[in-house]
Coordinates of C-alpha atoms in Angstrom, one line a residue:
M606 CA -36.5 -16.3 -33.5
A607 CA -39.7 -17.6 -31.9
E608 CA -40.7 -16.1 -28.6
F609 CA -40.6 -18.3 -25.5
S610 CA -43.9 -20.1 -24.9
I611 CA -45.3 -23.0 -23.0
S612 CA -44.6 -26.5 -24.4
T613 CA -41.3 -25.7 -26.2
K614 CA -40.2 -29.3 -26.0
P615 CA -41.5 -32.0 -28.3
R616 CA -44.1 -33.6 -26.1
Q617 CA -43.8 -37.4 -25.7
T618 CA -46.7 -39.6 -26.0
K619 CA -47.1 -42.5 -23.5
Q620 CA -45.7 -44.8 -26.2
Q621 CA -42.7 -42.6 -26.7
S622 CA -42.2 -42.2 -23.0
M623 CA -42.2 -45.9 -22.6
E624 CA -39.8 -46.4 -25.5
I625 CA -37.4 -44.0 -23.8
N626 CA -38.0 -45.6 -20.4
P627 CA -39.0 -49.2 -20.9
S628 CA -39.4 -49.7 -17.2
L629 CA -42.4 -47.3 -17.2
S630 CA -45.8 -48.9 -16.9
S631 CA -49.0 -47.3 -18.0
S632 CA -49.8 -46.3 -14.4
S633 CA -46.3 -44.7 -14.0
V634 CA -46.8 -42.7 -17.2
S635 CA -50.1 -41.4 -15.9
L636 CA -48.4 -40.4 -12.7
S637 CA -45.6 -38.8 -14.7
E638 CA -48.2 -36.6 -16.5
E639 CA -49.6 -35.6 -13.1
L640 CA -46.0 -34.6 -12.0
Q641 CA -45.3 -32.8 -15.2
C642 CA -44.5 -29.1 -15.6
C643 CA -46.7 -27.6 -18.3
V644 CA -43.9 -25.3 -19.4
C645 CA -41.1 -27.7 -20.1
L646 CA -43.3 -30.8 -20.2
D647 CA -40.9 -32.7 -18.0
V648 CA -41.2 -34.0 -14.4
F649 CA -40.9 -31.2 -11.9
S650 CA -37.5 -29.9 -10.9
D651 CA -37.5 -27.8 -7.7
P652 CA -41.3 -27.4 -8.0
V653 CA -42.9 -24.1 -6.9
S654 CA -46.6 -23.2 -6.5
T655 CA -48.4 -20.1 -7.7
P656 CA -51.1 -18.4 -5.5
C657 CA -53.7 -20.0 -7.8
G658 CA -52.5 -23.4 -6.8
H659 CA -50.7 -24.6 -10.0
N660 CA -47.2 -26.0 -9.9
F661 CA -44.2 -25.4 -12.2
C662 CA -40.4 -25.9 -12.2
R663 CA -38.8 -23.0 -10.4
I664 CA -36.6 -22.1 -13.3
C665 CA -39.4 -22.4 -15.8
L666 CA -41.6 -20.0 -14.0
K667 CA -38.7 -17.7 -13.3
Q668 CA -38.0 -17.5 -17.1
C669 CA -41.7 -16.8 -17.9
W670 CA -41.9 -13.9 -15.4
D671 CA -38.4 -12.5 -16.3
D672 CA -39.6 -12.1 -19.9
S673 CA -42.8 -10.2 -19.0
Q674 CA -44.0 -7.2 -17.1
I675 CA -47.2 -9.0 -16.2
Y676 CA -47.1 -11.8 -13.7
S677 CA -49.6 -14.4 -14.6
C678 CA -50.0 -18.2 -14.2
P679 CA -48.8 -19.9 -17.4
Y680 CA -51.6 -22.5 -17.0
C681 CA -54.8 -20.7 -16.0
K682 CA -53.6 -17.1 -16.9
E683 CA -54.6 -15.6 -13.6
T684 CA -52.8 -12.3 -13.1
F685 CA -51.1 -11.2 -9.9
S686 CA -50.7 -7.6 -8.9
K687 CA -47.1 -8.1 -7.9
R688 CA -44.6 -10.8 -8.4
P689 CA -45.2 -13.6 -5.9
E690 CA -42.5 -15.0 -3.8
L691 CA -41.5 -18.5 -5.1
N692 CA -40.9 -21.1 -2.4
I693 CA -40.1 -24.6 -3.3
N694 CA -42.9 -27.0 -2.6
T695 CA -40.9 -29.5 -0.5
A696 CA -43.7 -32.1 -0.3
L697 CA -44.1 -32.2 -4.1
R698 CA -40.3 -32.2 -4.6
E699 CA -40.1 -35.3 -2.4
I700 CA -42.8 -37.0 -4.4
T701 CA -41.1 -36.3 -7.7
L702 CA -37.7 -37.4 -6.4
I703 CA -39.2 -40.7 -5.1
F704 CA -41.0 -41.1 -8.4
K705 CA -37.9 -40.5 -10.5
E706 CA -35.9 -43.0 -8.4
K707 CA -38.6 -45.6 -8.4
F708 CA -39.3 -45.5 -12.1
S709 CA -35.8 -44.7 -13.3
L710 CA -36.8 -41.3 -14.6
R711 CA -33.5 -39.9 -13.6
R712 CA -31.4 -39.7 -16.7
S713 CA -27.8 -40.6 -16.5
E714 CA -25.9 -37.7 -15.0
V715 CA -25.3 -35.0 -17.6
L716 CA -22.3 -32.8 -17.1
C717 CA -21.8 -29.2 -18.0
D718 CA -20.2 -28.7 -21.4
F719 CA -18.5 -25.5 -20.3
C720 CA -16.8 -26.6 -17.1
N721 CA -13.0 -27.0 -17.7
E722 CA -11.4 -28.9 -14.8
R723 CA -14.0 -30.5 -12.5
K724 CA -17.2 -30.7 -14.6
L725 CA -20.3 -30.0 -12.6
K726 CA -23.7 -31.6 -13.1
A727 CA -25.7 -29.8 -15.7
L728 CA -28.9 -28.0 -14.6
K729 CA -30.4 -27.4 -18.1
S730 CA -29.8 -28.2 -21.7
C731 CA -30.4 -25.5 -24.4
L732 CA -32.0 -26.7 -27.6
M733 CA -30.8 -23.6 -29.5
C734 CA -27.2 -23.9 -28.4
Q735 CA -27.3 -27.7 -28.2
M736 CA -25.3 -27.5 -25.0
S737 CA -25.8 -28.3 -21.4
Y738 CA -25.0 -25.9 -18.5
C739 CA -24.4 -26.1 -14.8
E740 CA -26.0 -23.5 -12.6
T741 CA -23.1 -21.1 -13.0
H742 CA -22.8 -21.3 -16.7
L743 CA -26.5 -21.1 -17.2
E744 CA -26.6 -17.6 -15.7
P745 CA -26.2 -15.8 -19.1
H746 CA -29.3 -17.6 -20.3
Q747 CA -31.2 -16.0 -17.4
R748 CA -29.7 -12.6 -17.9
V749 CA -28.9 -11.9 -21.6
L750 CA -32.0 -10.9 -23.5
N751 CA -31.3 -13.0 -26.7
L752 CA -30.3 -16.0 -24.6
K753 CA -33.3 -15.7 -22.4
K754 CA -35.4 -16.6 -25.5
H755 CA -33.6 -19.9 -26.0
K756 CA -35.5 -23.1 -25.2
L757 CA -34.3 -24.8 -22.1
I758 CA -35.1 -28.3 -21.0
D759 CA -33.9 -30.6 -18.2
P760 CA -30.4 -31.9 -19.0
V761 CA -30.3 -34.6 -21.6
E762 CA -27.5 -36.6 -23.2
N763 CA -29.3 -37.1 -26.4
I764 CA -30.0 -33.5 -27.1
K765 CA -29.7 -34.1 -30.9
D766 CA -32.9 -36.2 -30.7
Y767 CA -34.7 -32.8 -30.1
I768 CA -33.0 -31.2 -33.1
C769 CA -34.0 -31.5 -36.8
E770 CA -31.1 -33.4 -38.4
K771 CA -31.5 -31.6 -41.7
H772 CA -31.9 -28.0 -40.6
E773 CA -30.2 -28.1 -37.2
R774 CA -33.3 -26.4 -35.7
P775 CA -35.4 -27.4 -32.7
L776 CA -38.4 -29.6 -33.5
E777 CA -41.3 -27.4 -32.9
L778 CA -44.0 -28.7 -35.2
F779 CA -45.8 -32.0 -35.9
C780 CA -46.6 -33.2 -39.4
R781 CA -49.9 -35.1 -39.2
D782 CA -49.5 -36.3 -42.8
D783 CA -46.2 -38.1 -42.0
Q784 CA -46.8 -38.5 -38.3
T785 CA -43.4 -37.0 -37.4
C786 CA -41.9 -34.0 -35.6
V787 CA -40.4 -31.3 -37.8
C788 CA -38.8 -27.8 -37.5
V789 CA -40.1 -24.6 -39.0
F790 CA -37.8 -24.9 -42.0
C791 CA -39.2 -28.3 -42.9
T792 CA -42.5 -26.7 -43.8
D793 CA -40.8 -25.0 -46.7
G794 CA -39.2 -28.2 -47.9
D795 CA -40.3 -31.9 -47.7
H796 CA -43.3 -31.0 -45.6
K797 CA -44.5 -28.0 -47.6
N798 CA -48.3 -27.8 -47.8
H799 CA -48.6 -30.7 -45.3
N800 CA -51.0 -30.5 -42.4
T801 CA -48.6 -29.3 -39.6
V802 CA -49.6 -28.1 -36.2
S803 CA -47.6 -27.0 -33.1
L804 CA -46.3 -29.7 -30.8
E805 CA -48.5 -28.1 -28.1
E806 CA -51.7 -28.6 -30.2
E807 CA -50.8 -32.1 -31.2
S808 CA -49.8 -33.1 -27.7
K809 CA -53.1 -31.6 -26.4
E810 CA -55.1 -33.7 -28.8
K811 CA -53.0 -36.8 -28.0
K812 CA -53.5 -36.1 -24.3
T813 CA -57.2 -35.9 -24.8
Q814 CA -57.2 -39.3 -26.5
L815 CA -54.9 -40.7 -23.9
M816 CA -57.0 -39.3 -21.1
K817 CA -60.1 -41.0 -22.7
T818 CA -58.1 -44.2 -22.9
Q819 CA -57.0 -43.7 -19.3
T820 CA -60.6 -43.1 -18.2
D821 CA -61.6 -46.3 -20.0
I822 CA -58.8 -48.2 -18.3
Q823 CA -59.6 -46.7 -14.9
Q824 CA -63.2 -47.7 -15.4
M825 CA -62.1 -51.2 -16.3
I826 CA -59.9 -51.2 -13.2
Q827 CA -62.8 -50.1 -11.0
K828 CA -65.1 -52.7 -12.5
R829 CA -62.5 -55.4 -11.7
I830 CA -61.9 -54.0 -8.2
K831 CA -65.7 -54.1 -7.8
K832 CA -65.8 -57.6 -9.0
I833 CA -63.1 -58.6 -6.6
Q834 CA -65.1 -56.9 -3.8
D835 CA -68.2 -58.8 -4.9
I836 CA -66.3 -62.1 -5.0
K837 CA -64.9 -61.4 -1.5
H838 CA -68.3 -60.4 -0.2
S839 CA -69.9 -63.4 -1.8
A840 CA -67.2 -65.6 -0.3
E841 CA -67.8 -64.0 3.1
L842 CA -71.5 -64.5 2.8
R843 CA -71.0 -68.1 1.7
K844 CA -68.6 -68.7 4.6
R845 CA -71.1 -67.2 7.1
S846 CA -73.9 -69.2 5.5
R847 CA -71.8 -72.3 5.7
E848 CA -71.1 -71.7 9.4
Q849 CA -74.8 -71.1 10.0
E850 CA -75.6 -74.3 8.1
K851 CA -73.0 -76.2 10.1
A852 CA -74.5 -74.9 13.4
A853 CA -78.0 -75.7 12.1
S854 CA -76.9 -79.2 11.0
V855 CA -75.4 -79.9 14.4
E856 CA -78.5 -78.7 16.1
L857 CA -80.7 -80.7 13.7
F858 CA -78.8 -84.0 14.2
S859 CA -78.6 -83.4 17.9
D860 CA -82.4 -83.1 17.9
L861 CA -82.7 -86.1 15.6
I862 CA -80.5 -88.1 18.0
R863 CA -82.6 -87.1 20.9
S864 CA -85.8 -87.9 19.0
I865 CA -84.4 -91.3 18.0
E866 CA -83.3 -92.0 21.6
R867 CA -86.7 -90.9 22.9
C868 CA -88.5 -93.2 20.3
Q869 CA -86.1 -96.0 21.2
T870 CA -87.0 -95.5 24.9
E871 CA -90.7 -95.4 24.1
L872 CA -90.3 -98.5 21.9
L873 CA -88.4 -100.4 24.7
E874 CA -91.1 -99.3 27.2
M875 CA -93.8 -100.6 24.9
M876 CA -91.8 -103.9 24.4
E877 CA -91.4 -104.2 28.1
D878 CA -95.1 -103.6 28.7
E879 CA -96.0 -106.1 26.1
Q880 CA -93.5 -108.6 27.6
K881 CA -95.1 -108.1 31.0
A882 CA -98.6 -108.5 29.6
A883 CA -97.5 -111.7 27.8
E884 CA -95.9 -113.1 30.9
K885 CA -99.2 -112.3 32.8
Q886 CA -101.1 -114.0 30.1
D887 CA -98.8 -117.0 30.3
E888 CA -99.3 -117.3 34.0
D889 CA -103.0 -117.1 33.7
L890 CA -103.0 -119.8 31.0
I891 CA -100.8 -122.1 33.0
K892 CA -103.1 -121.6 36.0
D893 CA -106.1 -122.4 33.8
L894 CA -104.3 -125.4 32.4
E895 CA -103.3 -126.7 35.8
Q896 CA -106.9 -126.3 37.0
E897 CA -108.2 -128.3 34.0
I898 CA -105.6 -131.0 34.5
T899 CA -106.6 -131.3 38.2
D900 CA -110.3 -131.6 37.1
L901 CA -109.4 -134.2 34.5
K902 CA -107.3 -136.2 36.9
W903 CA -110.2 -136.4 39.3
R904 CA -112.5 -137.6 36.6
D905 CA -109.8 -140.1 35.5
I906 CA -109.6 -141.5 39.1
E907 CA -113.4 -141.8 39.4
L908 CA -113.6 -143.5 36.1
E909 CA -110.8 -145.9 37.1
K910 CA -112.7 -146.8 40.2
I911 CA -116.0 -147.3 38.5
T912 CA -114.5 -149.4 35.6
H913 CA -112.9 -151.8 38.2
S914 CA -115.9 -152.0 40.5
E915 CA -117.9 -155.2 40.9
D916 CA -120.9 -153.3 42.2
H917 CA -123.1 -153.5 39.2
L918 CA -126.1 -151.8 40.7
H919 CA -124.0 -148.8 41.7
L920 CA -122.4 -148.6 38.2
I921 CA -125.8 -148.6 36.6
Q922 CA -127.1 -145.9 38.8
I923 CA -124.2 -143.4 38.1
D924 CA -125.2 -140.4 35.9
P925 CA -122.9 -140.7 32.9
S926 CA -123.0 -136.9 32.2
S927 CA -121.2 -136.3 35.4
L928 CA -118.2 -138.2 34.3
H929 CA -118.0 -136.9 30.7
M930 CA -115.5 -134.2 29.4
P931 CA -116.3 -130.9 31.2
S932 CA -118.2 -128.5 28.8
D933 CA -116.2 -125.4 29.9
M934 CA -112.9 -126.9 28.7
K935 CA -110.9 -124.5 26.4
N936 CA -109.8 -125.3 22.9
W937 CA -106.1 -124.9 23.4
S938 CA -105.3 -125.5 19.8
K939 CA -106.7 -122.1 18.9
I940 CA -104.7 -120.2 21.5
S941 CA -101.3 -118.8 20.2
M942 CA -98.4 -117.7 22.3
K943 CA -96.7 -114.2 21.6
T944 CA -93.0 -114.7 21.0
H945 CA -92.1 -111.0 19.8
V946 CA -93.4 -107.4 19.8
S947 CA -96.4 -106.9 17.6
V948 CA -95.9 -105.5 14.1
E949 CA -98.4 -102.8 14.9
T950 CA -96.3 -101.6 17.8
L951 CA -93.3 -101.3 15.6
R952 CA -95.3 -99.6 12.8
R953 CA -96.6 -97.0 15.2
A954 CA -93.1 -96.3 16.5
L955 CA -91.6 -95.9 13.0
I956 CA -94.4 -93.6 12.0
Q957 CA -93.8 -91.4 15.0
L958 CA -90.1 -91.3 14.3
Q959 CA -90.6 -90.5 10.6
E960 CA -93.0 -87.6 11.5
T961 CA -90.4 -86.3 13.9
L962 CA -87.6 -86.5 11.3
N963 CA -89.8 -84.8 8.6
E964 CA -90.7 -82.0 10.9
K965 CA -87.1 -81.4 11.9
L966 CA -85.8 -81.6 8.4
T967 CA -88.5 -79.3 7.0
Q968 CA -87.9 -76.8 9.8
T969 CA -84.1 -76.7 9.1
V970 CA -84.7 -76.4 5.3
L971 CA -87.1 -73.5 5.8
M972 CA -84.7 -71.7 8.2
K973 CA -82.0 -72.0 5.6
M974 CA -84.2 -70.6 2.9
Q975 CA -85.3 -67.7 5.1
Q976 CA -81.7 -66.5 5.2
Y977 CA -82.1 -65.5 1.5
A978 CA -85.1 -63.2 2.2
V979 CA -85.4 -60.2 -0.1
D980 CA -87.5 -57.0 0.1
V981 CA -90.2 -57.4 -2.5
T982 CA -92.6 -54.6 -3.5
L983 CA -95.3 -54.6 -6.2
D984 CA -94.8 -53.0 -9.6
P985 CA -97.9 -50.8 -10.4
D986 CA -96.9 -50.7 -14.1
T987 CA -97.7 -54.4 -14.4
A988 CA -100.9 -54.5 -12.3
H989 CA -104.2 -55.3 -14.0
P990 CA -106.5 -52.2 -14.0
K991 CA -108.9 -53.8 -11.4
L992 CA -106.2 -54.4 -8.9
I993 CA -105.7 -52.1 -5.9
L994 CA -102.2 -51.7 -4.5
S995 CA -101.5 -50.3 -1.1
E996 CA -99.4 -47.1 -0.8
D997 CA -96.4 -49.1 0.4
R998 CA -96.8 -51.5 -2.5
K999 CA -96.9 -54.5 -0.1
Q1000 CA -100.6 -55.4 -0.5
V1001 CA -102.9 -56.2 -3.4
R1002 CA -106.6 -56.8 -3.6
H1003 CA -109.2 -57.0 -6.3
G1004 CA -111.6 -54.2 -6.8
D1005 CA -114.8 -54.1 -8.9
I1006 CA -113.9 -50.9 -10.8
K1007 CA -111.6 -51.0 -13.7
H1008 CA -109.2 -48.0 -13.5
E1009 CA -108.2 -46.0 -16.5
L1010 CA -104.5 -46.8 -16.8
P1011 CA -101.9 -46.7 -19.6
D1012 CA -102.0 -50.0 -21.5
N1013 CA -98.2 -50.4 -21.5
P1014 CA -96.6 -53.6 -22.7
E1015 CA -95.8 -54.7 -19.1
R1016 CA -99.4 -54.5 -17.9
F1017 CA -101.7 -57.6 -17.6
D1018 CA -105.0 -56.8 -19.3
E1019 CA -106.9 -60.1 -18.9
Y1020 CA -105.7 -61.9 -15.8
V1021 CA -105.7 -60.1 -12.5
Y1022 CA -101.9 -60.4 -12.0
V1023 CA -99.2 -58.1 -10.7
L1024 CA -95.4 -58.6 -10.7
G1025 CA -92.8 -57.7 -8.1
K1026 CA -90.8 -54.5 -8.9
T1027 CA -87.3 -56.3 -8.8
G1028 CA -86.3 -59.2 -10.9
F1029 CA -83.5 -61.7 -10.4
T1030 CA -81.0 -63.3 -12.8
S1031 CA -78.9 -65.3 -10.4
G1032 CA -78.5 -66.6 -6.9
R1033 CA -81.2 -67.4 -4.4
F1034 CA -84.1 -65.4 -3.0
Y1035 CA -87.0 -65.9 -0.7
F1036 CA -90.2 -64.0 0.2
E1037 CA -93.4 -64.7 2.3
V1038 CA -97.0 -63.8 1.5
Q1039 CA -100.0 -63.8 3.8
V1040 CA -102.9 -65.6 2.2
K1041 CA -105.2 -65.6 5.3
D1042 CA -109.0 -65.4 4.8
K1043 CA -108.9 -66.0 1.1
T1044 CA -110.8 -68.5 -1.0
D1045 CA -108.7 -68.1 -4.2
W1046 CA -105.2 -66.9 -4.9
D1047 CA -102.2 -67.4 -7.2
L1048 CA -98.6 -67.2 -6.1
G1049 CA -95.1 -67.9 -7.5
V1050 CA -92.6 -66.5 -10.0
A1051 CA -92.6 -65.8 -13.7
R1052 CA -90.0 -64.9 -16.3
V1053 CA -89.8 -61.5 -17.8
S1054 CA -91.0 -62.6 -21.3
I1055 CA -94.3 -64.1 -20.3
N1056 CA -97.4 -63.2 -22.2
R1057 CA -99.3 -60.4 -20.4
K1058 CA -102.1 -59.8 -22.9
G1059 CA -105.2 -61.9 -23.5
D1060 CA -105.4 -65.6 -22.5
I1061 CA -102.5 -67.1 -20.5
T1062 CA -101.4 -70.7 -19.9
M1063 CA -99.8 -71.1 -16.5
T1064 CA -97.2 -73.8 -16.9
P1065 CA -93.4 -73.8 -16.6
R1066 CA -93.2 -74.1 -20.4
D1067 CA -95.0 -70.8 -20.7
G1068 CA -92.8 -69.1 -18.0
F1069 CA -94.9 -69.6 -14.8
W1070 CA -94.0 -71.5 -11.7
T1071 CA -97.0 -71.1 -9.4
V1072 CA -99.2 -72.7 -6.7
V1073 CA -102.9 -71.7 -6.6
L1074 CA -106.0 -72.0 -4.3
R1075 CA -109.4 -72.5 -5.8
N1076 CA -112.8 -72.9 -4.1
E1077 CA -111.4 -72.3 -0.6
N1078 CA -109.8 -75.7 -0.2
E1079 CA -108.5 -76.9 -3.6
Y1080 CA -104.8 -76.5 -3.9
W1081 CA -103.0 -77.0 -7.2
A1082 CA -99.4 -76.8 -8.5
C1083 CA -99.6 -75.4 -12.0
D1084 CA -97.1 -77.9 -13.4
D1085 CA -97.4 -79.7 -16.7
P1086 CA -99.8 -81.5 -16.1
A1087 CA -101.3 -79.7 -13.0
V1088 CA -100.8 -81.5 -9.7
S1089 CA -103.6 -81.6 -7.0
L1090 CA -102.1 -81.0 -3.6
S1091 CA -103.4 -82.6 -0.4
L1092 CA -102.5 -80.3 2.5
K1093 CA -103.1 -81.3 6.2
V1094 CA -103.7 -77.7 7.2
K1095 CA -104.8 -74.5 5.3
P1096 CA -101.8 -72.3 4.9
Q1097 CA -102.1 -68.8 6.3
K1098 CA -98.7 -67.6 5.1
V1099 CA -96.8 -69.1 2.1
G1100 CA -93.0 -68.9 1.6
V1101 CA -91.6 -68.9 -1.9
F1102 CA -87.9 -69.9 -2.4
V1103 CA -86.0 -69.8 -5.7
D1104 CA -82.5 -71.1 -6.5
Y1105 CA -81.8 -69.7 -10.0
E1106 CA -78.7 -71.8 -10.7
E1107 CA -80.2 -75.0 -9.4
G1108 CA -83.5 -74.5 -11.3
L1109 CA -85.6 -74.8 -8.1
V1110 CA -88.8 -73.1 -7.0
C1111 CA -90.2 -74.3 -3.6
F1112 CA -93.4 -73.4 -1.7
Y1113 CA -93.7 -73.8 2.1
D1114 CA -96.4 -73.3 4.7
V1115 CA -94.5 -71.0 7.0
E1116 CA -96.6 -71.5 10.2
S1117 CA -96.8 -75.3 10.1
R1118 CA -93.3 -75.4 8.6
S1119 CA -94.4 -78.0 6.1
H1120 CA -93.5 -78.4 2.4
I1121 CA -96.2 -77.6 -0.1
Y1122 CA -94.6 -78.2 -3.5
S1123 CA -91.4 -77.9 -5.5
F1124 CA -90.6 -77.4 -9.2
T1125 CA -87.2 -79.1 -9.7
A1126 CA -84.7 -79.4 -12.6
Q1127 CA -85.9 -76.2 -14.3
T1128 CA -83.8 -74.1 -16.6
F1129 CA -83.8 -70.4 -16.1
T1130 CA -82.3 -68.1 -18.7
E1131 CA -84.3 -64.9 -18.2
K1132 CA -85.0 -62.5 -15.3
L1133 CA -87.5 -63.9 -12.8
F1134 CA -90.1 -61.8 -11.1
P1135 CA -92.3 -62.6 -8.1
L1136 CA -95.9 -63.1 -9.3
F1137 CA -99.1 -62.4 -7.3
S1138 CA -102.9 -62.6 -7.9
P1139 CA -105.5 -62.1 -5.2
C1140 CA -108.1 -63.5 -7.8
L1141 CA -111.6 -62.1 -8.2
N1142 CA -113.4 -60.4 -5.3
D1143 CA -116.3 -62.9 -5.6
E1144 CA -118.9 -60.5 -4.1
G1145 CA -116.8 -59.9 -1.0
K1146 CA -116.1 -63.6 -0.3
N1147 CA -112.5 -63.2 -1.5
S1148 CA -111.9 -59.6 -0.6
A1149 CA -108.9 -60.1 1.7
P1150 CA -105.6 -58.8 0.2
L1151 CA -102.4 -60.7 -0.5
I1152 CA -99.8 -59.2 1.9
I1153 CA -96.1 -59.4 1.4
S1154 CA -94.9 -60.0 4.9
P1155 CA -91.5 -59.4 6.6
V1156 CA -89.6 -62.6 7.1
H1157 CA -88.9 -63.8 10.6
C1158 CA -86.7 -66.8 10.9
N1159 CA -88.4 -69.6 12.8
K1160 CA -86.6 -71.2 15.6

């Protein structure tokens, strides 16, 4: 008869466990393995702990030590100088009891086969005897030498499932050819010359496979938990951003309303001033007209007298020019009356209002974009050999000496460009670059697959979305075709904003809070990197560096 050893019971795979207990989920099976005694391969019953920290069923460990003069841990084989005291691990027992109740691991109550009158609950089932015993009737198996070698398991009703139907022997081996459990006698019959291994060995291999599957599942769970966290974090950021946008919108429209009211007041004041001026003009014109009417009436009276006079001598002596139409009379047909506010007044008011609106809208848009600021640093592996990067990778300038650097595929070898270290494949991002004291520069973003060797065409079709300065005051957007930009002021700091999903790349003058140019309706399918070029040194005229600046939200 085989000696007592660990794993004397046919070990159940997860699938087998779930077939026996359909209520078990994969997670409960995993927990079942954690709460499993490595001697009987069942969930702990009255668990005790060894000094080395491993846990076993009390009766299983007692059997192991009763059969040996050496007291060692059945799991790690650590040997103890004297037999340790075995105290039930009450915390672990509570956990196993709760687990058994929750996942229906408690088998239906098995009664002792030897009790005569009132049958007591069985404590163990013996695979050799094919009987179940209460604590009292189990005592011989713990005392009698031959019986101590029998294989005991937790009480089961279906004990014949653990016995070979043909040979009435415990199932101790696993036939890998037929994928079934067999007894030792089967290897001399139907399974002769088959690849058979102990249940312990097969269960160990299966456990390794299951542990790998479990690891894969746990990784999938962690990925999904991380995804949930990302979604929640994104939702929180979106909510926070929406609240900020609402507050900014309220402030913006309040400012706009105040601006409109101010413009309305100014327009009404101008209308009132023009009305008063028109009334004054009317008064002056009426006064002039009344004076001319008085003069004309006097001449009319004089002419009336003369034309009816019989004094011919006096009539002849009168100077005719004194009675003619006065020479300083106005031509009233050429004088028009103002009936409404002048068009120029309205035009000036509307221009002022439009400028106010544009300034407020641009300021709000810029503030919104600055919320997506990212920390950008330069990638030295992409820098042209004549470019000089600062130690913190925040500045780049052109040097006259070409450094000996590895000509890796990422490095620009013709154009004096350098990319940012981090690329983006989704979402929004924003960064600012100081371009002060420069006569030439290039700035924007580029996709990862751009050509970095030899001649380069800078258009969106070729993977570049850039704005450039040439000859100190010529600004261009490198669109297809290129667009000449007319800027009111020379930018000292340029902000670059990208919305990957919307296909948008915007450039802003940070200090004047004015829009420079936008590439719209673009389609991004690759990783985008910030792109920088300080351009050539030009004998010191363009020696100032491009500086990636920290973003400070403008109020």
